[in-house]
XYZ file of C-alpha atoms in Angstrom:
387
model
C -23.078 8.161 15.225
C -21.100 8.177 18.236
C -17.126 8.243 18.394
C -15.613 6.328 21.833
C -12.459 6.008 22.408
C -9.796 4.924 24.689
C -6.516 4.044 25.614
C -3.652 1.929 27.680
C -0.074 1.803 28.095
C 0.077 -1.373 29.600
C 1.797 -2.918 26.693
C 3.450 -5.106 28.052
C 0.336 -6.787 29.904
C -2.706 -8.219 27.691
C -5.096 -8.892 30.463
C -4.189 -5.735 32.025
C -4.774 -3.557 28.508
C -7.985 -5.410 27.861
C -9.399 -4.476 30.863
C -8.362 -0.944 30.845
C -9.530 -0.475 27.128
C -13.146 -2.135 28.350
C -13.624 -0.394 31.713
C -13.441 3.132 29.468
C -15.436 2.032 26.477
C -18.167 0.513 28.332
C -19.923 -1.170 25.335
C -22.529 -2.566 27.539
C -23.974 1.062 27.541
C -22.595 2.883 24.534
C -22.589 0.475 21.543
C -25.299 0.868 19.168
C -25.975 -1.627 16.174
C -22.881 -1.187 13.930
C -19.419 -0.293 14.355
C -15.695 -0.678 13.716
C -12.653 -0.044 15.994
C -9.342 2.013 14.578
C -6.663 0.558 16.950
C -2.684 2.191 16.532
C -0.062 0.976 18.622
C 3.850 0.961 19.051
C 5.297 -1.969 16.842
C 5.950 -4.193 20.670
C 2.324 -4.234 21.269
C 2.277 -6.677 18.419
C 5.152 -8.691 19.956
C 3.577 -8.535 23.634
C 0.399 -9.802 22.436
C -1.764 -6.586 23.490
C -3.084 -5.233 20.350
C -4.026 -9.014 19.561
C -5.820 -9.405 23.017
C -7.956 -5.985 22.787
C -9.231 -6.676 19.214
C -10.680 -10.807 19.955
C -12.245 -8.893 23.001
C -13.742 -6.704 20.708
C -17.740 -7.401 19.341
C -16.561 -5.810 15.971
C -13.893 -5.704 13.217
C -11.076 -3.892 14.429
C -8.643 -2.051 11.917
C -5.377 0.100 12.450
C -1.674 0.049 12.291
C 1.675 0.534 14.008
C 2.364 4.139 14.191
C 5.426 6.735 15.922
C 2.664 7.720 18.342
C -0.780 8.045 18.885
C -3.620 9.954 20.809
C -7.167 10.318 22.232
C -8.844 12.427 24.047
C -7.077 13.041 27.011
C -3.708 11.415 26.429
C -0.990 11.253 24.201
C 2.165 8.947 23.590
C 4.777 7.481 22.190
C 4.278 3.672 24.195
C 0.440 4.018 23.559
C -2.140 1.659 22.372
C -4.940 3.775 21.171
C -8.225 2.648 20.145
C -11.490 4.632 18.243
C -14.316 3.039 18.197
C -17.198 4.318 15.072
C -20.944 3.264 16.198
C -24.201 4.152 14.462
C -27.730 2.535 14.379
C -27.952 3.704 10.591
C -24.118 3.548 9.051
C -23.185 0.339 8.263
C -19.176 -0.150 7.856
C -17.916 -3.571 6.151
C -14.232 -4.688 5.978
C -12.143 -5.818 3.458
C -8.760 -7.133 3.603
C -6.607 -7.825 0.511
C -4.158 -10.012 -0.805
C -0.473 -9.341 -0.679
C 0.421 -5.887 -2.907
C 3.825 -6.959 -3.497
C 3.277 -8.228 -6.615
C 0.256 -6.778 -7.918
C -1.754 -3.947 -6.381
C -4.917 -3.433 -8.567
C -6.255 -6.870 -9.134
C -6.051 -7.862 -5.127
C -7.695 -4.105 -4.510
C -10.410 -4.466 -6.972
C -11.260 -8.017 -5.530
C -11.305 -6.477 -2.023
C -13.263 -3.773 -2.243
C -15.835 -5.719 -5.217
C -16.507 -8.783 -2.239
C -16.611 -5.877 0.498
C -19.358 -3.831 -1.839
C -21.286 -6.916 -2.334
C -22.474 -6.999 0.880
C -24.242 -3.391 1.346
C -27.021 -1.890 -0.373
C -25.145 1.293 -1.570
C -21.872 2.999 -2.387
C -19.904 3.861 0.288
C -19.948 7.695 1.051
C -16.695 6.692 2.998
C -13.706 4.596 2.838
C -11.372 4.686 5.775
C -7.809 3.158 4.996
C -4.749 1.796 6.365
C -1.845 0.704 4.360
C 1.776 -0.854 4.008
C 5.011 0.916 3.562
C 6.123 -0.878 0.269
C 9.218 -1.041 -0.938
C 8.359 -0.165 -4.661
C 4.902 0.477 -4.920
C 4.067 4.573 -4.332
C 1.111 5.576 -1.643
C -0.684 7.155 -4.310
C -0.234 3.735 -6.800
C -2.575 1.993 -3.803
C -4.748 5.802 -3.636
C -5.622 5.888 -6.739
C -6.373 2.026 -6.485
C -8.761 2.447 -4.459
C -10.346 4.965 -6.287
C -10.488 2.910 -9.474
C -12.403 -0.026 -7.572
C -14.772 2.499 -6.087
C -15.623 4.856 -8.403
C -14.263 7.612 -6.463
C -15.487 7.448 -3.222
C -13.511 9.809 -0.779
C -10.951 8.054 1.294
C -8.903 8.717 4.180
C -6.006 7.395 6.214
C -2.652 6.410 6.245
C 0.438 4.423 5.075
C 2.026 2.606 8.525
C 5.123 3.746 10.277
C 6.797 3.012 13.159
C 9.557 3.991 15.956
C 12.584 2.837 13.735
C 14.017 5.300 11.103
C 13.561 2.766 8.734
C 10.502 1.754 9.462
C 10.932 -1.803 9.069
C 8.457 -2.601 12.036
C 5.561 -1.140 10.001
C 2.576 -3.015 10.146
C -1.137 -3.027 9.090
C -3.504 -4.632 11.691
C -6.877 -6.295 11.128
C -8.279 -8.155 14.049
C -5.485 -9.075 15.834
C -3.447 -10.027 12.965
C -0.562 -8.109 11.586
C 0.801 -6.963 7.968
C 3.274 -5.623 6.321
C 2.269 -5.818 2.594
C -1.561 -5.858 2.335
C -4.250 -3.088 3.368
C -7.483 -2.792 4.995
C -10.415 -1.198 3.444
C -13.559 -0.246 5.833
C -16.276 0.935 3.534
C -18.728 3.268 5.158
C -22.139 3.362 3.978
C -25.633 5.175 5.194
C -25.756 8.751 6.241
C -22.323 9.652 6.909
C -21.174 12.938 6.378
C -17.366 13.190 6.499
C -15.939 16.537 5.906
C -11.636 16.877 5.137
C -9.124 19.417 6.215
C -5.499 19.432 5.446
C -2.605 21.638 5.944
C 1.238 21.140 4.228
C 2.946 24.226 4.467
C 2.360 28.115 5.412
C 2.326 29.933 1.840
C 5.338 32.029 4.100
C 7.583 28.871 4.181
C 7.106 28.213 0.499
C 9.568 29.671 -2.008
C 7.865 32.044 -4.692
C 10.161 30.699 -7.812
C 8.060 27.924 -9.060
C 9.312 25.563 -11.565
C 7.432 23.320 -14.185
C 7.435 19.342 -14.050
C 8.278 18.799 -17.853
C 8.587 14.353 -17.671
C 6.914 12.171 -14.784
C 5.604 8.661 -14.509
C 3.659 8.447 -11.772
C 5.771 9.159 -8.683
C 9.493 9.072 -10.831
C 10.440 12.887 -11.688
C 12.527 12.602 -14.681
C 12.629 16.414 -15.575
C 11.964 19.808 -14.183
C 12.627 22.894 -16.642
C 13.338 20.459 -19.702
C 16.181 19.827 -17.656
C 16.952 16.092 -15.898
C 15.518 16.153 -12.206
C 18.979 15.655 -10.779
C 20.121 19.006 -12.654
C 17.510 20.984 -11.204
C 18.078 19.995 -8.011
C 22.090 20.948 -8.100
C 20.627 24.220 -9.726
C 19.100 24.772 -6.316
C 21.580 23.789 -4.218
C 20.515 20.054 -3.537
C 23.066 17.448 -5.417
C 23.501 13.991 -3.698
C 26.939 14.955 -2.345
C 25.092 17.635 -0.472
C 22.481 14.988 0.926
C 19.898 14.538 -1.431
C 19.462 10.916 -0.414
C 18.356 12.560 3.168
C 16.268 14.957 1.110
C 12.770 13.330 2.233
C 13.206 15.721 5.209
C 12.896 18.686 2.318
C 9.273 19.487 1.324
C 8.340 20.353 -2.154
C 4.740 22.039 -2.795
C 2.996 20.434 -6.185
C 0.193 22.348 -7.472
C -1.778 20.394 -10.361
C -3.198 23.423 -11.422
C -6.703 22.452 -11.515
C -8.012 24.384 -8.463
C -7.344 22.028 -6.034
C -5.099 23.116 -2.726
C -1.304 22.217 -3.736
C -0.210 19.044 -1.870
C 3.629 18.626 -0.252
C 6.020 15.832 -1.605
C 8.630 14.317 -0.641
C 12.065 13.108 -2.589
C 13.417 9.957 -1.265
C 15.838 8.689 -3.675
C 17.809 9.330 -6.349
C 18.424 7.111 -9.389
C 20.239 5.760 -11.865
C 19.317 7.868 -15.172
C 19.270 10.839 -12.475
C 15.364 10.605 -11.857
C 13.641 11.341 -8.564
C 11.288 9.193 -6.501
C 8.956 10.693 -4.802
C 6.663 10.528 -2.197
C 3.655 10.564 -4.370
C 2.712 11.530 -7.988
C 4.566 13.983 -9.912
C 1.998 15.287 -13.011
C 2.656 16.356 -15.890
C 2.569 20.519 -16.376
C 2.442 20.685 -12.530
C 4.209 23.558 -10.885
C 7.062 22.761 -8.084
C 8.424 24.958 -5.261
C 10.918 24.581 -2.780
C 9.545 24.735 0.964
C 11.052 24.900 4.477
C 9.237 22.935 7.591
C 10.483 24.141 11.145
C 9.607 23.792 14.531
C 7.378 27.053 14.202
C 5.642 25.872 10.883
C 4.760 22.679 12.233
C 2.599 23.906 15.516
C 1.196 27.148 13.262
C -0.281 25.502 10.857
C -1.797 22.578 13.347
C -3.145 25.778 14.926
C -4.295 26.922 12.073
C -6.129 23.733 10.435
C -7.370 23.206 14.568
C -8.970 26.780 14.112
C -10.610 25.902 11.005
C -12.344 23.221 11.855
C -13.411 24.121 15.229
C -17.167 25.236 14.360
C -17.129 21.767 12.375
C -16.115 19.342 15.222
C -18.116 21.263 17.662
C -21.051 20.310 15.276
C -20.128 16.437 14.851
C -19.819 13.593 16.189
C -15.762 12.963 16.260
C -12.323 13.652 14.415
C -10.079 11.750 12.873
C -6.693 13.493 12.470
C -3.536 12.055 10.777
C 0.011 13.818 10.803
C 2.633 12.584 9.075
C 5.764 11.266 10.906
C 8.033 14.073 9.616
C 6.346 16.386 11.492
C 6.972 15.018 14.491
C 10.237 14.558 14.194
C 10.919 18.083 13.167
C 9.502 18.644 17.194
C 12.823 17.261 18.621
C 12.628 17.287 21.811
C 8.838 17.782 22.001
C 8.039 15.331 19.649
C 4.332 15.075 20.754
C 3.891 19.345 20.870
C 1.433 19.017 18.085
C -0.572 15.955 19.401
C -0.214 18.341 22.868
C -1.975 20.880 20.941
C -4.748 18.740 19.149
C -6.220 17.612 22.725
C -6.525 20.750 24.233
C -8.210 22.489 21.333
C -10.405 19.269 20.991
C -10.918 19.331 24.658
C -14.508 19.522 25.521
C -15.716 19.981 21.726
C -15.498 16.672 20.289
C -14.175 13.135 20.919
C -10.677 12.560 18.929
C -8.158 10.139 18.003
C -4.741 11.213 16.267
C -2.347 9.199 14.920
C 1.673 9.876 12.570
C 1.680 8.314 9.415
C 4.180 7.290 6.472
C 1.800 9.249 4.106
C -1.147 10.811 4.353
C -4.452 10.236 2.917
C -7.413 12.622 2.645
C -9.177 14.201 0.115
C -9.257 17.570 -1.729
C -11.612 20.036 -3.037
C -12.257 20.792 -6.323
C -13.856 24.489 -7.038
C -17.467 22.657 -7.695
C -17.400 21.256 -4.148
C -16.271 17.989 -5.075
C -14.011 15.417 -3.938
C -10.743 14.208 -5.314
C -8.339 11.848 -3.512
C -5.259 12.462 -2.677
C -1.598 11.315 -1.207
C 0.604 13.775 1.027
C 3.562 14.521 2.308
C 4.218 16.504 5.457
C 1.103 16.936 5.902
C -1.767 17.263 9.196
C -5.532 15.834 7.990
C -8.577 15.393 9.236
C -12.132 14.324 8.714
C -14.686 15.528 10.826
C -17.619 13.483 11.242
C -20.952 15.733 10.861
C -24.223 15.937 12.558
């Protein structure tokens, strides 16, 4: 398989971005008999017409999203179209684009991915992913989705996000179109070996007191402690006078327990009956700490995951990574110091293309070597593709 990418930040001019996306992917001489295009973009490409231009040039499905920023090798940026393109003789990789979600999120999945599987010979060893923001459904609701419909097969990628706080410019692309309130699916069958790495938090930055999750349903916390999620959050200093409504900037490590790696949440909102939503499921018997994200925990643990999959990339054929938004923000004024950092260690090992998400999606590791799939917070991912 080979991985080419490129990239253009003339947004503003279609023609102009098709032909600098073209001149550096030269498909005439690197396209081999399958592939599929990952293209993110700031929200105005949409409105400008670029992203639309790029993908009807393109010989292939082309998937993606709005995102914060975005980079490949080489460059980085915040006004960036970005573009990956996935090419094998052997993999095959088919499309699927569902219905709306607002409504109903497992039948328009399951329909999806069924028509998608009905057109390859095997189960996908791979599903890539890129999803809406919406307003009541939870990231992991459309994870585990996904996993239902396929029987497990590991998936990776993102929820969209965009430049606003809000991000009410989020949108899903699929050839040229845009969405904010159905997802795209590519299913990757044939000899692909994906491998995941993901980092939350340095076990420094996370509190030692651990507390028990006592009452959940699916991403509401009701209680912590036999006590009403609201109450255990004043018993650590967060109330909503004291800004727990800004409290998605506050990372809390869940470990299921189960010998997985513990995965970081957020808490966006309190409600009524003093419950919690969440960034992504709460379980049942799961453990909860308290953790702190700075400027330094952000670029030491890129550095770290970069150092663990170094031997890896050097080995394949290309890496995805996905950060999530948060962590970019906590930069400041160096907003793209970890994307900064990504390139050079990628630099002259492996082709890469990096995008910030609204949640991340990437598997973990069970203790038999297995896969189970997963939705972050806070978190920097990656699949390597391997030789």
């Amino acid at each position: 398989m080979r991985m080419l990418v490129a990239h253009t930040v003339e947004i503003d001019d279609p023609e102009l971005a098709v032909k600098e996306i073209c001149g550096q992917l030269d498909l005439e001489n690197n396209l081999l008999k399958n592939a599929v295009g990952i293209l993110v973009c700031h929200a105005d490409c949409l409105n400008t017409g670029a992203a639309r231009a790029i993908c009807d040039k393109m010989p292939f499905d082309v998937v993606g999203m709005t995102s914060l920023a975005s980079a490949v090798s080489g460059e980085k940026g915040l006004d960036i179209l970005t573009l990956a393109v996935l090419t094998c003789n052997e993999i095959v990789f088919t499309v699927a684009l569902t219905d709306s979600l607002v409504a109903d999120q497992e039948g328009p999945i399951l329909d999806a991915y069924t028509k998608a599987r009905a057109k390859i010979d095997e189960n996908p060893g791979l599903i890539l992913t890129y999803a809406p923001l919406l307003a009541k459904v939870g990231g992991e609701k459309l994870v585990n989705c996904i996993t239902a419909a396929s029987n497990g097969a590991p998936l990776f990628g993102s929820l969209a996000c965009d430049h606003n706080y809000g991000f009410q410019d989020a949108h899903v692309i699929f050839n040229g179109e845009s969405y904010q309130d159905r997802l795209v699916m590519v299913l990757v069958s044939g000899p692909v070996k994906p491998k995941f790495f993901f980092i939350s938090i340095r076990d420094e930055n996370i509190q030692k007191q651990k507390a028990v999750i006592t009452d959940s349903d699916g991403n509401l916390l009701r209680k912590v402690n036999d006590m009403p999620a609201s109450d255990y959050l004043a018993s650590i200093g967060l109330t909503a006078d004291g800004g727990l409504e800004a409290s998605v900037a506050i990372p809390f490590i869940v470990d299921y327990n189960d010998g997985t790696q513990p995965v970081a949440r957020g808490l966006y909102k309190l409600t009524d009956d003093d419950s919690i939503v969440c960034g992504g499921d709460m379980p049942v018997s799961a453990t909860l700490a308290l953790a702190v994200q700075d400027v330094e925990d952000v670029m030491s643990s890129a550095a770290q995951l970069l150092d663990c999959i170094a031997v890896e990339a050097a080995n394949g054929h290309g890496v995805l990574f996905v950060s999530c938004v948060g962590r970019s923000m906590i930069l400041d004024t160096e907003p793209l110091a970890e994307a900064g950092k990504v390139l050079e260690a990628m630099s002259g090992i492996a082709p890469c293309h990096l995008l910030y998400s609204g949640g991340e999606i990437c598997p973990v590791y069970k203790p038999d070597g297995s896969t189970l799939n997963r939705f972050h917070n806070f978190s920097f991912t990656a699949c390597v593709f391997e030789k």
